[in-house]
Amino acid sequence: MNDALARALRDAVGPAHLLTDPGDLAGYASDGRGVTGQPLGVVRPASAQEIAAVLRAAHAAGVRVVPQGARTGLVAAGIPGAEADLLVLNLDRLARAPAIDPVNRTAEVDAGVRLSALNAAALPHSLSFPIDLGADPSIGGMIAANTGGARLLRYGDVRRNLLALEVVTSEAEPRVLQLGAPLWKNNTGIDLKQLLVGSSGALGVVTRATLALSPLASTRVTAMLALDRDETAVDLLLALEASFGTLLTAFEGISAPALDAALTHVPRLRDPFAGKRPAYAVLVELSAGAAFDVEWLEERLGDTLAPWMERGAVVDAMLDRRDDLWAIRHAVPEGLRASGKVVACDIALRRGDVMRFRRDVAARVEAVAPQLRLHDFGHIGDGGLHFNLVWPPEAGPFDPAVAEAARATVFRAVVGEYGGSFSAEHGIGPSNAAWYTELVPEPVRSLSGAVQRLLAPVPVGRVDFHDPVQGDRA
Amino acid sequence: MNDALARALRDAVGPAHLLTDPGDLAGYASDGRGVTGQPLGVVRPASAQEIAAVLRAAHAAGVRVVPQGARTGLVAAGIPGAEADLLVLNLDRLARAPAIDPVNRTAEVDAGVRLSALNAAALPHSLSFPIDLGADPSIGGMIAANTGGARLLRYGDVRRNLLALEVVTSEAEPRVLQLGAPLWKNNTGIDLKQLLVGSSGALGVVTRATLALSPLASTRVTAMLALDRDETAVDLLLALEASFGTLLTAFEGISAPALDAALTHVPRLRDPFAGKRPAYAVLVELSAGAAFDVEWLEERLGDTLAPWMERGAVVDAMLDRRDDLWAIRHAVPEGLRASGKVVACDIALRRGDVMRFRRDVAARVEAVAPQLRLHDFGHIGDGGLHFNLVWPPEAGPFDPAVAEAARATVFRAVVGEYGGSFSAEHGIGPSNAAWYTELVPEPVRSLSGAVQRLLAPVPVGRVDFHDPVQGDRA
C-alpha cells in the first residue's frame, strides 16, 4: 500500500484500525470454507461516515474495496483474491447495541452485529429475527447474501424481513443514503433498498438496517420421521401444510447417505431410529405462540400422521421438545466433511421436482464422476436442496476436474432442464461467478451491470454482475 | 391519432382492439374514485408480443403509453390526463386461465386476470392468494401498486408473494424479459423484478407473474371488540401476537365516528354492540388450517381476552364464524362517503405511534380545517391508517383549498415528524405525485429516476420518479 493511501486511511479510521502487518491480516484473509486470499490491507471503520472517508481515500488511490462481514459466507464474496490488490473493509466495529422497538416489532441494527447478538437483544421482548442458519453471520452479510435457511417456509428470507437500509454509495464522492423507513406498509415509489439485498456487497456498503421481528414461537414440537421412500416426503409436506398452515415452521429432508454420515461420524448424536436407517428422513417442526401447549400440538401432529403410519408410508416417528433432532439435521454438513471431500451444490427446484431431480441427476453424475456419492439434504419445504456430493478416501486422490464435471452436470440440469436455481441461498461470489456468467441470461446480466454502475460507479466488492470477476467454480 | 399510428396499432392487435370512438373510450377513461381523463385511444393487446408491437408503434409516433388494469387503483396511475395525448394500453385481454402448481404452491398468472379469478382457480386446490382487499383488481395492477390490505400482518404485501415476472421493456426496441423463476429460494444476483413492484407502470409493462399461494385457512374466527379507549388497541395487539403468533391474521381498528358512519348509513349491517357505540373498536381475525377446530380457537381467544374484559379494557366482544363482522369493516368507506365529502389520507406509522398521531394531528387538522371531522380506520396490526376526514353537508359547500390544507398538515406531520409514510398501500400516481416530490428526499428521487430511465428509456405510464408528472394533490 502506498504511503498516501495509508495516511488517508489512518486519518479516516484512526491508526489502530488500519492493519497492514501480514500477521494481523491473516485473520481477515480466509473464510469458513477454507478460501484464502491476500488483502492489500484491512481497515476497520466504526461508522458510516468513516466508511465514506475510507471509500473516498481508496477511490483516489485507485484501490478497490471489499466489504467484509463475519466471513461465514459460502461464495467468498467478502474474501480478497490472491493478488494482494484489494483493501478489505471489515465491518466488525459497526456494532452498537441493536435498538429494539417492541411495539413496532422492529430492530435497528448496525451491519457488523451478529445474528446471535440481535436475537439476544430481542429475546427479553419475546421477539426474534427468525432467519435460522447453521452459522452466526453479521447482519450486513445476511443482507448481502439474502440468507434463507431452514425456516424460510414460515418466515421467508432476509428480504421479507427488511424494512429499511442505510448504505454508503461507492461513488467518487460517497454519500450516506437512507432507503425505506421502519414501517410495515410503505409504498412511495421504487423500492431502491431491494437492489442491495443479495448484491454481494457490489452495490455499496450497507451500514445499518431496520428489520422486522417476529413473536417468539414459545411452543414448539419437532419430529423426525422415517419414510418408506423419498417421494412420500412431498405428499406429506402438502398434508402438513393443509393441517397446520403457518404453524409448520420447517420441513427438512435428509437422504439415507447424509443421515448415515452424520450418525456415523458425529459421536455426540443419538440415533433416533436405533440403527434402522430409513430410506429417507424428514425433520418437521411445528411452532406457535403462548396460547398453545406442547401436548396439544403433539396430539394434533399424531392425528395427522396416524393414517400415514397405518399404511406404512411413515415408518417411524420420533418426537421431541428439545433440540436433539435439530442437532442431527445441523450435524449433516460435519458428517459429510468427515466422510470425504465435499462437492457442494446449493440448488433450488420447484417442490414437485425435487425427488425426480435427485434420481435423474444422481444417475447422470454417476456417469461422469463415479467416485462421487450423493449425500443430499435440505429444505424440502421450500424446494432448496443441498445436492452435495462426497468423494470418499477409498475412491483415491480427489480430482478437481472430475468434481467440476459433476457440478457442471448438476448446474446445467437444474437451470437448463428443470428451471431451477444454481444458487438457492448462498448468493453470488468468486466461488460461483463463472456459473453466473454461464447460466444467467445476457439481458438480465447486462441490466444488472447497468444497475450496479448506477449505484456504485466506482467498483466495490468482488462481483461485477455484468461480467463477474472470474473465480474458480468450486 | 394520426393514420400511421392507427394503422400500426391495428396491425399489432387486430382492428377490433383499437378503440378511438369517443363512445368506446369512456369506459377506459375513469376510475372508481371518479377521476376522469381523455385517452388518445385505447388499445387492447392479448399477448406480450402484441404489447411489444404496440410500444414500438407508439414510440415511433412519439406517443406515450399508459398501462391500465382494472381501474380500481386510488392514485389514478392507470387513467389518462385531460389532454387526450396518451394511449391507454388496457390489459383486460391478457387473461388466460391461471396455471396453478399445487405442489409448488404457485400460480402463473397473466397481468389482466382479476384477483377473484385467481382465487377461484386456486380454491379447488385449497390454496389462495392471500392479499385481501375491498376491490377486485387485476394482478398487473396489484404488482404496480404493491397492494397490502387487511391481512398484511400475516401474509405480507404483493412483493412478499411474488416469485417471477414477465415484463415488456419500454425501449425503442421493446424486449420481453423474464425476471425470476417459480422458486421459493433463488439468489442469483440482483433481483431486478423488485424494481417493477410498486412502480405504477412506469418501468415497463408487466404481462405475467408467478405468485406464491398460501394454504387456505379453513378454520376461522372473527371477533369485534369494543375497547374502553383507543390506546388499548395496541396493547391488545401485542398480547394477541404473543398468544397466537401467525394465527393472528388481521387486527383492524375502527374509530367511533367511522363505526357510527357505517352503522348509520349502510342499512344491511347489524349493529354488534346494540347501539352502545364504543370509544374504539377492533376487528380481530384468527385463522388456521384443518387441524384446528373453531371451538378450540374461540376458547383460546376467550382465554386471552378474559383478563382484559375483567378489568374493563375490553368492554364487549362479539364473535362470529361468518363474514358479518368483516362486512362492517368493509362498509366503513361506504359509510364515510354517505356522511359527506371524504378527504382520504393513506398513511402508515410505527405501530406504537398510531394512537398518539391520531390525537396530535386531529387537533392540528381541526385548527386549519374545522369543517373536517376525522373518521379514521385501518390496519393497526401493520401501522397502516386510513386517516380519512369527512366534510359533512352541514359544514357548507366543500372547499378544496381547506381540504388541501388539511392533507398538507397530515402528510407533513406523518413524514416530517413521525417518520411515517404518506402512501402506505395505494402507491404513487397523479393524485399524489406532488406529495412524492415534496416528501421523498432528492437523492432517492434522482436515483429512482435514473433506474426508471434504465428500464424504460422511452417514458411510459403516468409517473416520472425523478420529476413526477404534477397532478392534483387530492
mmCIF file of N, CA, C and O in Angstrom, chain B residues 28-77:
data_model
loop_
_atom_site.group_PDB
_atom_site.id
_atom_site.type_symbol
_atom_site.label_atom_id
_atom_site.label_comp_id
_atom_site.label_asym_id
_atom_site.label_seq_id
_atom_site.Cartn_x
_atom_site.Cartn_y
_atom_site.Cartn_z
ATOM 1 N N TYR B 28 -62.889 3.480 -20.395
ATOM 2 C CA TYR B 28 -61.476 3.322 -20.033
ATOM 3 C C TYR B 28 -60.865 4.628 -19.502
ATOM 4 O O TYR B 28 -59.670 4.720 -19.278
ATOM 5 N N ALA B 29 -61.724 5.625 -19.338
ATOM 6 C CA ALA B 29 -61.215 6.967 -19.056
ATOM 7 C C ALA B 29 -61.276 7.342 -17.587
ATOM 8 O O ALA B 29 -60.699 8.353 -17.191
ATOM 9 N N SER B 30 -61.972 6.545 -16.772
ATOM 10 C CA SER B 30 -62.119 6.971 -15.375
ATOM 11 C C SER B 30 -61.976 5.787 -14.427
ATOM 12 O O SER B 30 -62.032 4.626 -14.839
ATOM 13 N N ASP B 31 -61.779 6.094 -13.146
ATOM 14 C CA ASP B 31 -61.597 5.041 -12.151
ATOM 15 C C ASP B 31 -62.691 5.099 -11.099
ATOM 16 O O ASP B 31 -63.599 5.934 -11.168
ATOM 17 N N GLY B 32 -62.591 4.195 -10.123
ATOM 18 C CA GLY B 32 -63.611 4.098 -9.093
ATOM 19 C C GLY B 32 -63.737 5.353 -8.239
ATOM 20 O O GLY B 32 -64.784 5.613 -7.644
ATOM 21 N N ARG B 33 -62.673 6.124 -8.181
ATOM 22 C CA ARG B 33 -62.706 7.331 -7.362
ATOM 23 C C ARG B 33 -63.368 8.492 -8.080
ATOM 24 O O ARG B 33 -63.573 9.550 -7.515
ATOM 25 N N GLY B 34 -63.626 8.307 -9.402
ATOM 26 C CA GLY B 34 -64.256 9.380 -10.145
ATOM 27 C C GLY B 34 -63.278 10.259 -10.911
ATOM 28 O O GLY B 34 -63.666 11.248 -11.522
ATOM 29 N N VAL B 35 -61.966 9.890 -10.883
ATOM 30 C CA VAL B 35 -61.007 10.633 -11.699
ATOM 31 C C VAL B 35 -61.271 10.291 -13.169
ATOM 32 O O VAL B 35 -61.379 9.121 -13.517
ATOM 33 N N THR B 36 -61.412 11.297 -14.008
ATOM 34 C CA THR B 36 -61.701 11.065 -15.423
ATOM 35 C C THR B 36 -60.688 11.797 -16.293
ATOM 36 O O THR B 36 -60.355 12.955 -16.026
ATOM 37 N N GLY B 37 -60.188 11.080 -17.298
ATOM 38 C CA GLY B 37 -59.259 11.679 -18.244
ATOM 39 C C GLY B 37 -59.768 11.511 -19.663
ATOM 40 O O GLY B 37 -60.923 11.134 -19.880
ATOM 41 N N GLN B 38 -58.899 11.744 -20.609
ATOM 42 C CA GLN B 38 -59.285 11.717 -22.006
ATOM 43 C C GLN B 38 -58.213 10.935 -22.773
ATOM 44 O O GLN B 38 -57.139 11.449 -23.028
ATOM 45 N N PRO B 39 -58.490 9.665 -23.136
ATOM 46 C CA PRO B 39 -57.461 8.913 -23.863
ATOM 47 C C PRO B 39 -57.358 9.354 -25.318
ATOM 48 O O PRO B 39 -58.380 9.681 -25.922
ATOM 49 N N LEU B 40 -56.172 9.311 -25.852
ATOM 50 C CA LEU B 40 -55.983 9.480 -27.291
ATOM 51 C C LEU B 40 -56.627 8.305 -28.026
ATOM 52 O O LEU B 40 -57.184 8.440 -29.116
ATOM 53 N N GLY B 41 -56.572 7.149 -27.401
ATOM 54 C CA GLY B 41 -57.164 5.923 -27.925
ATOM 55 C C GLY B 41 -56.935 4.835 -26.903
ATOM 56 O O GLY B 41 -56.207 5.044 -25.922
ATOM 57 N N VAL B 42 -57.590 3.705 -27.112
ATOM 58 C CA VAL B 42 -57.387 2.565 -26.212
ATOM 59 C C VAL B 42 -57.015 1.365 -27.064
ATOM 60 O O VAL B 42 -57.685 1.071 -28.062
ATOM 61 N N VAL B 43 -55.959 0.699 -26.671
ATOM 62 C CA VAL B 43 -55.523 -0.486 -27.412
ATOM 63 C C VAL B 43 -55.553 -1.665 -26.452
ATOM 64 O O VAL B 43 -55.205 -1.532 -25.286
ATOM 65 N N ARG B 44 -56.050 -2.794 -26.955
ATOM 66 C CA ARG B 44 -56.290 -3.938 -26.077
ATOM 67 C C ARG B 44 -55.546 -5.173 -26.595
ATOM 68 O O ARG B 44 -56.136 -6.043 -27.232
ATOM 69 N N PRO B 45 -54.269 -5.275 -26.303
ATOM 70 C CA PRO B 45 -53.477 -6.404 -26.799
ATOM 71 C C PRO B 45 -53.811 -7.682 -26.038
ATOM 72 O O PRO B 45 -54.368 -7.630 -24.941
ATOM 73 N N ALA B 46 -53.416 -8.807 -26.616
ATOM 74 C CA ALA B 46 -53.716 -10.100 -25.996
ATOM 75 C C ALA B 46 -52.460 -10.887 -25.647
ATOM 76 O O ALA B 46 -52.556 -12.013 -25.165
ATOM 77 N N SER B 47 -51.285 -10.316 -25.861
ATOM 78 C CA SER B 47 -50.051 -11.056 -25.567
ATOM 79 C C SER B 47 -48.899 -10.081 -25.366
ATOM 80 O O SER B 47 -48.976 -8.905 -25.750
ATOM 81 N N ALA B 48 -47.813 -10.585 -24.770
ATOM 82 C CA ALA B 48 -46.612 -9.769 -24.581
ATOM 83 C C ALA B 48 -46.057 -9.307 -25.933
ATOM 84 O O ALA B 48 -45.578 -8.181 -26.061
ATOM 85 N N GLN B 49 -46.148 -10.181 -26.923
ATOM 86 C CA GLN B 49 -45.628 -9.825 -28.244
ATOM 87 C C GLN B 49 -46.440 -8.679 -28.843
ATOM 88 O O GLN B 49 -45.879 -7.759 -29.447
ATOM 89 N N GLU B 50 -47.756 -8.735 -28.682
ATOM 90 C CA GLU B 50 -48.591 -7.637 -29.180
ATOM 91 C C GLU B 50 -48.279 -6.339 -28.439
ATOM 92 O O GLU B 50 -48.274 -5.255 -29.029
ATOM 93 N N ILE B 51 -47.994 -6.458 -27.135
ATOM 94 C CA ILE B 51 -47.641 -5.257 -26.361
ATOM 95 C C ILE B 51 -46.335 -4.655 -26.873
ATOM 96 O O ILE B 51 -46.217 -3.436 -27.026
ATOM 97 N N ALA B 52 -45.366 -5.516 -27.158
ATOM 98 C CA ALA B 52 -44.096 -5.012 -27.713
ATOM 99 C C ALA B 52 -44.365 -4.263 -29.018
ATOM 100 O O ALA B 52 -43.803 -3.183 -29.260
ATOM 101 N N ALA B 53 -45.243 -4.817 -29.844
ATOM 102 C CA ALA B 53 -45.556 -4.159 -31.125
ATOM 103 C C ALA B 53 -46.277 -2.826 -30.896
ATOM 104 O O ALA B 53 -46.008 -1.835 -31.594
ATOM 105 N N VAL B 54 -47.178 -2.777 -29.913
ATOM 106 C CA VAL B 54 -47.885 -1.532 -29.587
ATOM 107 C C VAL B 54 -46.892 -0.461 -29.129
ATOM 108 O O VAL B 54 -46.922 0.679 -29.576
ATOM 109 N N LEU B 55 -45.976 -0.869 -28.228
ATOM 110 C CA LEU B 55 -44.994 0.099 -27.724
ATOM 111 C C LEU B 55 -44.114 0.610 -28.867
ATOM 112 O O LEU B 55 -43.842 1.809 -28.965
ATOM 113 N N ARG B 56 -43.699 -0.300 -29.730
ATOM 114 C CA ARG B 56 -42.843 0.091 -30.854
ATOM 115 C C ARG B 56 -43.564 1.137 -31.713
ATOM 116 O O ARG B 56 -42.986 2.176 -32.061
ATOM 117 N N ALA B 57 -44.827 0.879 -32.011
ATOM 118 C CA ALA B 57 -45.598 1.802 -32.847
ATOM 119 C C ALA B 57 -45.782 3.151 -32.151
ATOM 120 O O ALA B 57 -45.601 4.220 -32.761
ATOM 121 N N ALA B 58 -46.116 3.103 -30.865
ATOM 122 C CA ALA B 58 -46.345 4.351 -30.131
ATOM 123 C C ALA B 58 -45.051 5.154 -30.001
ATOM 124 O O ALA B 58 -45.041 6.373 -30.180
ATOM 125 N N HIS B 59 -43.957 4.452 -29.736
ATOM 126 C CA HIS B 59 -42.664 5.141 -29.633
ATOM 127 C C HIS B 59 -42.316 5.816 -30.948
ATOM 128 O O HIS B 59 -41.850 6.954 -30.971
ATOM 129 N N ALA B 60 -42.550 5.099 -32.054
ATOM 130 C CA ALA B 60 -42.231 5.666 -33.366
ATOM 131 C C ALA B 60 -43.045 6.933 -33.615
ATOM 132 O O ALA B 60 -42.563 7.878 -34.250
ATOM 133 N N ALA B 61 -44.272 6.944 -33.072
ATOM 134 C CA ALA B 61 -45.138 8.110 -33.289
ATOM 135 C C ALA B 61 -44.936 9.183 -32.218
ATOM 136 O O ALA B 61 -45.576 10.233 -32.268
ATOM 137 N N GLY B 62 -44.068 8.905 -31.248
ATOM 138 C CA GLY B 62 -43.843 9.875 -30.170
ATOM 139 C C GLY B 62 -45.020 9.990 -29.217
ATOM 140 O O GLY B 62 -45.217 11.033 -28.588
ATOM 141 N N VAL B 63 -45.800 8.918 -29.088
ATOM 142 C CA VAL B 63 -46.977 8.940 -28.203
ATOM 143 C C VAL B 63 -46.686 8.127 -26.951
ATOM 144 O O VAL B 63 -46.188 7.000 -27.032
ATOM 145 N N ARG B 64 -46.994 8.694 -25.802
ATOM 146 C CA ARG B 64 -46.739 7.994 -24.536
ATOM 147 C C ARG B 64 -47.895 7.041 -24.224
ATOM 148 O O ARG B 64 -49.062 7.362 -24.437
ATOM 149 N N VAL B 65 -47.517 5.875 -23.680
ATOM 150 C CA VAL B 65 -48.467 4.800 -23.408
ATOM 151 C C VAL B 65 -48.715 4.706 -21.900
ATOM 152 O O VAL B 65 -47.778 4.823 -21.116
ATOM 153 N N VAL B 66 -49.972 4.479 -21.520
ATOM 154 C CA VAL B 66 -50.307 4.276 -20.103
ATOM 155 C C VAL B 66 -50.878 2.873 -19.903
ATOM 156 O O VAL B 66 -51.986 2.594 -20.366
ATOM 157 N N PRO B 67 -50.139 1.968 -19.249
ATOM 158 C CA PRO B 67 -50.702 0.650 -18.962
ATOM 159 C C PRO B 67 -51.890 0.801 -17.994
ATOM 160 O O PRO B 67 -51.827 1.595 -17.061
ATOM 161 N N GLN B 68 -52.920 0.008 -18.254
ATOM 162 C CA GLN B 68 -54.139 0.128 -17.439
ATOM 163 C C GLN B 68 -54.645 -1.252 -17.047
ATOM 164 O O GLN B 68 -54.769 -2.135 -17.890
ATOM 165 N N GLY B 69 -54.932 -1.429 -15.750
ATOM 166 C CA GLY B 69 -55.511 -2.674 -15.270
ATOM 167 C C GLY B 69 -57.015 -2.547 -15.121
ATOM 168 O O GLY B 69 -57.712 -2.142 -16.052
ATOM 169 N N ALA B 70 -57.492 -2.856 -13.916
ATOM 170 C CA ALA B 70 -58.940 -2.904 -13.698
ATOM 171 C C ALA B 70 -59.495 -1.561 -13.217
ATOM 172 O O ALA B 70 -60.673 -1.479 -12.867
ATOM 173 N N ARG B 71 -58.671 -0.526 -13.201
ATOM 174 C CA ARG B 71 -59.103 0.821 -12.787
ATOM 175 C C ARG B 71 -59.689 0.843 -11.377
ATOM 176 O O ARG B 71 -60.620 1.574 -11.090
ATOM 177 N N THR B 72 -59.131 0.008 -10.506
ATOM 178 C CA THR B 72 -59.548 0.050 -9.100
ATOM 179 C C THR B 72 -58.518 0.790 -8.247
ATOM 180 O O THR B 72 -58.702 0.908 -7.032
ATOM 181 N N GLY B 73 -57.456 1.268 -8.855
ATOM 182 C CA GLY B 73 -56.411 1.979 -8.113
ATOM 183 C C GLY B 73 -56.935 3.285 -7.543
ATOM 184 O O GLY B 73 -57.978 3.797 -7.968
ATOM 185 N N LEU B 74 -56.204 3.830 -6.588
ATOM 186 C CA LEU B 74 -56.691 5.024 -5.898
ATOM 187 C C LEU B 74 -55.793 6.234 -6.103
ATOM 188 O O LEU B 74 -55.956 7.250 -5.434
ATOM 189 N N VAL B 75 -54.814 6.118 -7.027
ATOM 190 C CA VAL B 75 -53.950 7.263 -7.292
ATOM 191 C C VAL B 75 -53.919 7.643 -8.771
ATOM 192 O O VAL B 75 -53.071 8.401 -9.214
ATOM 193 N N ALA B 76 -54.855 7.068 -9.559
ATOM 194 C CA ALA B 76 -55.034 7.438 -10.970
ATOM 195 C C ALA B 76 -53.837 7.099 -11.856
ATOM 196 O O ALA B 76 -53.673 7.688 -12.924
ATOM 197 N N ALA B 77 -53.028 6.129 -11.465
ATOM 198 C CA ALA B 77 -51.825 5.807 -12.246
ATOM 199 C C ALA B 77 -52.165 5.154 -13.588
ATOM 200 O O ALA B 77 -51.339 5.144 -14.496
#
